[in-house]
């Protein structure tokens, strides 16, 4: 078969990214323009500013991506774009850009769910071998999924309230660290000890997660300590929080591997999977069940268009194309996506 080059676009949050991906696995060109420094001034992503910056930057990102690539627009096989979930105004910039490119250059259009993109980041530089257990941990999602093949997935459980990334960011903010909080909590935790007692999280036999209790507990603890003029040992609190949050993930992964002995592979996906402590703890569970563990290269863990190109490839092969009525959607869980597609 002729090589397939997919031009992929990702604008769901605060990264304007484009990539040209060959046969779903090899990155011909990748550009990621982050707005992180701008949003850090506000302590989090400001949706209105994010969409305006995507609009300002998207043409430059396209130009740069094509310049770095060794192929031209004419040789592109299809245009892929993240259409959901994310910030509506941000998604719309990517979707409109993709539609214009598909129309002008007469290319098929492929719509990609962002969470599916995070999963397929594992297919870059490595093959996803089915069946695989996937733990998706990002700013918007905490999902435990069994991947059966490219088209079939079973969602075992999800968060019933906050996502783990959201809680990392919130705890970091309460402790006075800049946005995005996750990497900062990780750094502080390395310097501390797990000396603060944390509440028991969702201590049940489901595969669901709940993080709002842990979040409220830490917000209250910091508030009360401040009122009493007590010192907050930030490194120790970051370490205690991280241990508790990750322990919950490990416990549910352990349960899933114990109950599904046919699964011999496991992957991590999403921004929080850049966290070294999380990687080490999940690897320990995998080792216990002799399960092969794989994580994407750090650059493909947080938002990027290469993962969107990787996820679009099986859709291209199956001739699953979108038409020009494609619209952005702010929310779409992986479960909803699987039901609707
Ligand atoms: O996947 P992602 O880039 O965007 C979403 O789809 O949400 O994930 C962003 C999340 C943020 O909450 C960020 O704090 C978190 O990933 N994150 C981390 C680390 N790097 C990014 N959390 C913990 N440790 C990290 N090293
Ligand atoms: Zn993401």
Coordinates of C-alpha atoms and ligand atoms in Angstrom, one line a residue:
X1 CA 0.0 0.0 0.0
X2 CA 1.1 3.5 -0.8
X3 CA 2.4 5.5 2.2
X4 CA -0.4 7.5 4.0
X5 CA 0.5 11.0 5.2
X6 CA -2.1 12.5 7.5
X7 CA -2.0 16.2 8.4
X8 CA -3.4 16.4 11.9
X9 CA -4.6 19.4 13.8
X10 CA -5.1 19.7 17.6
X11 CA -6.5 22.9 19.3
X12 CA -8.7 21.5 22.1
X13 CA -7.1 23.5 24.9
X14 CA -4.0 25.7 25.1
X15 CA -1.7 24.1 22.6
X16 CA -1.9 25.0 18.8
X17 CA -0.4 21.9 17.3
X18 CA -0.1 20.3 13.8
X19 CA 1.7 17.2 12.6
X20 CA 2.3 15.2 9.5
X21 CA 2.2 11.5 10.4
X22 CA 3.3 8.8 8.1
X23 CA 1.3 5.5 8.3
X24 CA 0.0 6.4 11.8
X25 CA 3.4 5.8 13.4
X26 CA 6.2 7.9 12.1
X27 CA 6.3 11.7 12.7
X28 CA 7.4 13.5 9.6
X29 CA 6.8 16.9 11.1
X30 CA 5.4 18.2 14.4
X31 CA 4.8 21.7 15.7
X32 CA 3.4 22.5 19.2
X33 CA 2.9 26.1 20.1
X34 CA 1.9 26.4 23.8
X35 CA 0.1 29.3 25.3
X36 CA 1.0 28.1 28.8
X37 CA 3.0 31.2 29.8
X38 CA 0.0 33.5 28.9
X39 CA -2.5 31.4 30.9
X40 CA -0.1 31.1 33.9
X41 CA -0.7 34.8 34.5
X42 CA -4.3 33.9 35.3
X43 CA -3.7 30.7 37.2
X44 CA -5.4 28.6 34.6
X45 CA -6.6 28.5 31.0
X46 CA -8.9 31.4 30.0
X47 CA -11.1 30.0 27.2
X48 CA -11.6 33.4 25.4
X49 CA -7.9 34.1 25.3
X50 CA -7.2 30.5 24.2
X51 CA -9.4 30.6 21.2
X52 CA -8.2 34.1 20.2
X53 CA -4.5 32.9 20.4
X54 CA -5.4 29.8 18.3
X55 CA -6.9 32.0 15.6
X56 CA -3.8 34.2 15.6
X57 CA -1.3 31.3 15.5
X58 CA -2.8 28.6 13.4
X59 CA -1.6 29.8 10.0
X60 CA 1.9 30.1 11.3
X61 CA 1.8 26.6 12.8
X62 CA 0.6 25.2 9.5
X63 CA 3.4 27.0 7.6
X64 CA 6.0 25.8 10.1
X65 CA 4.7 22.2 10.0
X66 CA 4.8 22.1 6.1
X67 CA 8.2 23.8 6.1
X68 CA 9.7 21.1 8.4
X69 CA 8.1 18.3 6.4
X70 CA 9.6 16.8 3.3
X71 CA 6.3 16.5 1.5
X72 CA 3.8 19.1 0.1
X73 CA 0.1 19.6 0.7
X74 CA -0.6 17.8 -2.6
X75 CA 0.9 14.6 -1.2
X76 CA -1.2 14.7 2.0
X77 CA -3.7 11.8 2.1
X78 CA -6.2 13.3 4.6
X79 CA -6.8 16.0 7.1
X80 CA -7.5 14.9 10.7
X81 CA -8.7 17.2 13.5
X82 CA -9.7 17.0 17.2
X83 CA -13.4 17.9 17.3
X84 CA -14.2 16.9 20.9
X85 CA -13.9 17.2 23.9
X86 CA -12.3 20.5 24.9
X87 CA -12.9 24.2 25.0
X88 CA -15.6 24.9 22.4
X89 CA -14.0 28.1 21.0
X90 CA -10.6 26.5 20.8
X91 CA -11.9 23.3 19.1
X92 CA -13.8 25.4 16.5
X93 CA -10.6 27.1 15.3
X94 CA -9.0 23.7 14.5
X95 CA -12.2 22.2 13.0
X96 CA -12.8 25.2 10.7
X97 CA -9.1 25.2 9.6
X98 CA -9.4 21.4 8.8
X99 CA -12.6 21.9 6.8
X100 CA -11.0 24.7 4.8
X101 CA -7.9 22.6 4.0
X102 CA -9.9 19.6 3.1
X103 CA -12.1 21.6 0.8
X104 CA -9.4 23.6 -0.9
X105 CA -7.0 20.7 -1.4
X106 CA -9.8 18.1 -2.0
X107 CA -8.7 15.8 0.8
X108 CA -10.8 13.5 3.0
X109 CA -11.6 14.9 6.5
X110 CA -11.2 12.7 9.6
X111 CA -12.7 13.6 13.0
X112 CA -10.8 12.4 16.0
X113 CA -11.9 12.3 19.7
X114 CA -9.1 13.8 21.8
X115 CA -9.1 11.0 24.4
X116 CA -8.7 8.4 21.6
X117 CA -5.7 10.6 20.5
X118 CA -4.1 10.2 23.9
X119 CA -4.5 6.4 23.7
X120 CA -2.9 6.3 20.2
X121 CA 0.1 8.3 21.4
X122 CA 1.2 4.8 22.5
X123 CA 1.2 3.7 18.9
X124 CA 3.9 6.2 18.0
X125 CA 7.4 4.6 18.2
X126 CA 5.8 1.4 19.4
X127 CA 2.8 -0.9 18.5
X128 CA -0.3 -1.2 20.6
X129 CA -0.8 -5.0 20.9
X130 CA -4.4 -6.0 21.7
X131 CA -5.9 -6.7 24.2
X132 CA -4.4 -3.9 26.3
X133 CA -5.5 -2.2 29.5
X134 CA -5.3 1.6 29.1
X135 CA -5.4 4.1 32.0
X136 CA -6.2 7.6 30.6
X137 CA -5.2 10.4 33.0
X138 CA -5.5 13.9 31.8
X139 CA -6.8 17.4 32.7
X140 CA -10.3 16.3 31.6
X141 CA -10.3 12.5 32.1
X142 CA -9.6 9.6 34.3
X143 CA -10.7 6.4 32.5
X144 CA -9.8 2.7 32.7
X145 CA -10.4 1.0 29.4
X146 CA -9.8 -2.4 27.8
X147 CA -8.7 -2.0 24.2
X148 CA -9.8 -5.1 22.2
X149 CA -8.9 -3.9 18.7
X150 CA -8.9 -0.6 16.8
X151 CA -12.7 -0.4 16.8
X152 CA -13.7 -2.1 20.0
X153 CA -13.1 -0.8 23.5
X154 CA -14.7 -1.5 26.9
X155 CA -14.8 1.3 29.4
X156 CA -14.3 -0.4 32.8
X157 CA -14.6 2.8 34.9
X158 CA -14.2 6.6 34.9
X159 CA -14.1 9.4 37.4
X160 CA -17.5 10.2 38.9
X161 CA -16.4 13.8 39.6
X162 CA -13.1 15.6 39.1
X163 CA -10.3 14.2 36.8
X164 CA -6.9 13.6 38.4
X165 CA -5.2 16.3 36.3
X166 CA -7.8 18.9 37.5
X167 CA -7.1 18.0 41.1
X168 CA -3.3 18.2 40.6
X169 CA -3.8 21.7 39.1
X170 CA -6.2 22.7 41.9
X171 CA -4.0 21.5 44.7
X172 CA -1.0 23.2 43.1
X173 CA -2.9 26.4 43.0
X174 CA -4.0 26.2 46.7
X175 CA -0.3 25.6 47.5
X176 CA 0.7 28.7 45.6
X177 CA 2.3 27.0 42.6
X178 CA 1.9 28.3 39.0
X179 CA -0.2 26.7 36.3
X180 CA 0.0 24.0 35.1
X181 CA 0.2 22.4 38.5
X182 CA 0.9 18.8 37.7
X183 CA 4.6 19.1 36.9
X184 CA 5.2 21.5 39.9
X185 CA 3.5 19.1 42.4
X186 CA 5.7 16.3 41.0
X187 CA 8.9 18.4 41.6
X188 CA 7.9 19.5 45.2
X189 CA 6.8 15.9 46.0
X190 CA 10.3 14.7 45.2
X191 CA 11.7 16.9 47.9
X192 CA 9.1 15.9 50.6
X193 CA 7.9 12.9 52.6
X194 CA 4.4 11.5 52.8
X195 CA 3.8 12.7 56.4
X196 CA 0.2 14.1 56.1
X197 CA -2.6 11.7 56.6
X198 CA -5.0 11.7 53.6
X199 CA -8.7 10.6 53.5
X200 CA -9.7 7.2 52.2
X201 CA -10.8 7.6 48.6
X202 CA -13.3 5.5 46.7
X203 CA -12.6 2.3 48.6
X204 CA -14.9 0.0 46.7
X205 CA -14.8 -2.8 44.1
X206 CA -15.9 -0.7 41.1
X207 CA -13.4 0.6 38.6
X208 CA -14.6 4.2 39.1
X209 CA -12.6 7.0 40.6
X210 CA -13.5 9.9 42.8
X211 CA -11.2 12.8 43.5
X212 CA -13.4 15.6 44.7
X213 CA -13.1 14.4 48.4
X214 CA -9.3 14.5 48.3
X215 CA -9.4 17.9 46.6
X216 CA -11.8 19.4 49.3
X217 CA -9.8 17.8 52.1
X218 CA -6.6 19.5 51.0
X219 CA -8.3 22.9 50.4
X220 CA -9.8 22.7 53.9
X221 CA -6.5 21.6 55.5
X222 CA -4.6 24.5 53.9
X223 CA -7.3 26.9 54.9
X224 CA -7.4 25.7 58.5
X225 CA -3.6 25.6 58.9
X226 CA -3.4 29.2 57.6
X227 CA -6.1 30.4 60.0
X228 CA -4.2 28.9 62.9
X229 CA -0.9 30.4 61.6
X230 CA 0.6 26.9 61.3
X231 CA 3.3 26.3 58.8
X232 CA 2.3 24.3 55.8
X233 CA 5.0 21.9 54.8
X234 CA 4.4 22.3 51.0
X235 CA 6.8 19.5 49.9
X236 CA 5.4 17.0 52.3
X237 CA 1.8 17.9 51.5
X238 CA 2.6 17.6 47.7
X239 CA 4.2 14.2 48.4
X240 CA 1.2 13.0 50.6
X241 CA -1.3 14.2 48.0
X242 CA 0.5 12.5 45.1
X243 CA 0.9 9.2 47.0
X244 CA -2.8 9.1 47.8
X245 CA -4.0 10.1 44.3
X246 CA -1.7 7.6 42.6
X247 CA -2.4 4.8 45.1
X248 CA -6.1 5.0 44.0
X249 CA -5.1 4.5 40.4
X250 CA -2.8 1.6 41.3
X251 CA -5.5 -0.1 43.3
X252 CA -8.0 0.0 40.4
X253 CA -5.4 -1.1 37.9
X254 CA -4.5 -4.0 40.3
X255 CA -8.2 -5.0 40.4
X256 CA -8.6 -4.8 36.6
X257 CA -5.5 -7.0 36.0
X258 CA -6.5 -9.5 38.7
X259 CA -10.0 -9.8 37.2
X260 CA -8.8 -9.9 33.6
X261 CA -5.9 -12.4 33.5
X262 CA -6.0 -12.6 29.7
X263 CA -4.6 -9.1 29.5
X264 CA -0.9 -9.1 29.3
X265 CA -0.3 -5.5 28.2
X266 CA -0.9 -2.1 29.7
X267 CA -0.5 1.5 28.6
X268 CA -0.8 5.0 30.1
X269 CA -2.2 8.0 28.3
X270 CA -2.9 11.7 28.8
X271 CA -0.9 14.6 30.4
X272 CA -0.6 13.1 33.9
X273 CA 1.1 10.0 32.4
X274 CA 4.2 12.3 32.1
X275 CA 4.5 11.9 35.9
X276 CA 7.4 9.6 36.8
X277 CA 6.1 8.5 40.2
X278 CA 2.8 7.4 38.5
X279 CA 4.7 5.5 35.8
X280 CA 6.8 3.7 38.5
X281 CA 3.8 2.8 40.6
X282 CA 1.8 1.4 37.7
X283 CA 4.8 -0.5 36.5
X284 CA 5.0 -2.2 39.9
X285 CA 1.4 -3.4 39.5
X286 CA 2.1 -4.6 36.0
X287 CA 5.2 -6.5 37.2
X288 CA 3.2 -8.2 39.9
X289 CA 0.9 -9.7 37.1
X290 CA 3.7 -10.1 34.5
X291 CA 2.0 -7.6 32.3
X292 CA 4.1 -5.7 29.8
X293 CA 3.9 -2.0 30.5
X294 CA 4.4 0.9 28.0
X295 CA 4.1 4.7 28.2
X296 CA 4.5 7.2 25.4
X297 CA 7.6 9.4 25.1
X298 CA 7.0 12.4 27.4
X299 CA 6.5 14.8 24.4
X300 CA 3.5 12.7 23.2
X301 CA 1.9 12.5 26.7
X302 CA 0.6 16.1 26.9
X303 CA -1.5 17.6 24.1
X304 CA 0.0 17.3 20.6
X305 CA -1.2 16.7 17.0
X306 CA 1.0 13.7 16.4
X307 CA -1.3 11.6 18.5
X308 CA -4.3 12.8 16.5
X309 CA -2.6 11.7 13.3
X310 CA -1.9 8.3 14.9
X311 CA -5.5 7.9 16.0
X312 CA -6.8 9.0 12.5
X313 CA -4.8 6.3 10.7
X314 CA -7.1 3.3 11.5
X315 CA -10.1 5.5 10.6
X316 CA -8.4 6.4 7.3
X317 CA -7.8 2.7 6.5
X318 CA -11.5 1.9 7.4
X319 CA -12.6 4.9 5.1
X320 CA -14.4 6.5 8.0
X321 CA -14.6 10.2 6.9
X322 CA -16.5 13.2 8.1
X323 CA -18.3 15.7 5.9
X324 CA -18.4 19.5 6.0
X325 CA -21.2 19.5 8.6
X326 CA -18.6 18.5 11.2
X327 CA -18.9 20.6 14.3
X328 CA -16.9 21.0 17.5
X329 CA -18.3 19.4 20.7
X330 CA -17.1 20.5 24.2
X331 CA -17.9 17.3 25.9
X332 CA -17.8 13.7 24.7
X333 CA -16.6 10.9 27.0
X334 CA -14.7 8.0 25.4
X335 CA -17.8 5.9 26.2
X336 CA -20.1 8.3 24.3
X337 CA -17.7 8.4 21.4
X338 CA -17.7 4.6 21.2
X339 CA -21.5 4.4 21.4
X340 CA -21.9 7.0 18.6
X341 CA -19.2 5.8 16.1
Ligands
LIG1 O1 -3.6 15.7 28.3 P1 -3.3 17.0 28.7 O2 -2.1 17.8 28.2 O3 -4.6 17.9 28.4 C1 -5.9 17.4 28.6 O4 -6.3 16.7 27.6 O5 -6.5 17.7 29.6 O6 -3.2 17.0 30.3 C2 -3.0 18.2 31.1 C3 -2.9 17.8 32.5 C4 -2.8 19.0 33.5 O7 -3.7 18.8 34.5 C5 -1.4 18.9 33.9 O8 -1.2 19.5 35.2 C6 -1.1 17.4 33.9 O9 -1.8 17.0 32.8 N1 0.3 17.1 33.9 C7 0.9 16.4 35.0 C8 2.3 16.3 34.6 N2 2.4 16.9 33.4 C9 1.2 17.3 33.0 N3 0.4 16.0 36.1 C10 1.2 15.4 37.0 N4 2.6 15.2 36.7 C11 3.1 15.7 35.6 N5 4.4 15.5 35.3
LIG2 ZN1 -5.2 16.1 26.4

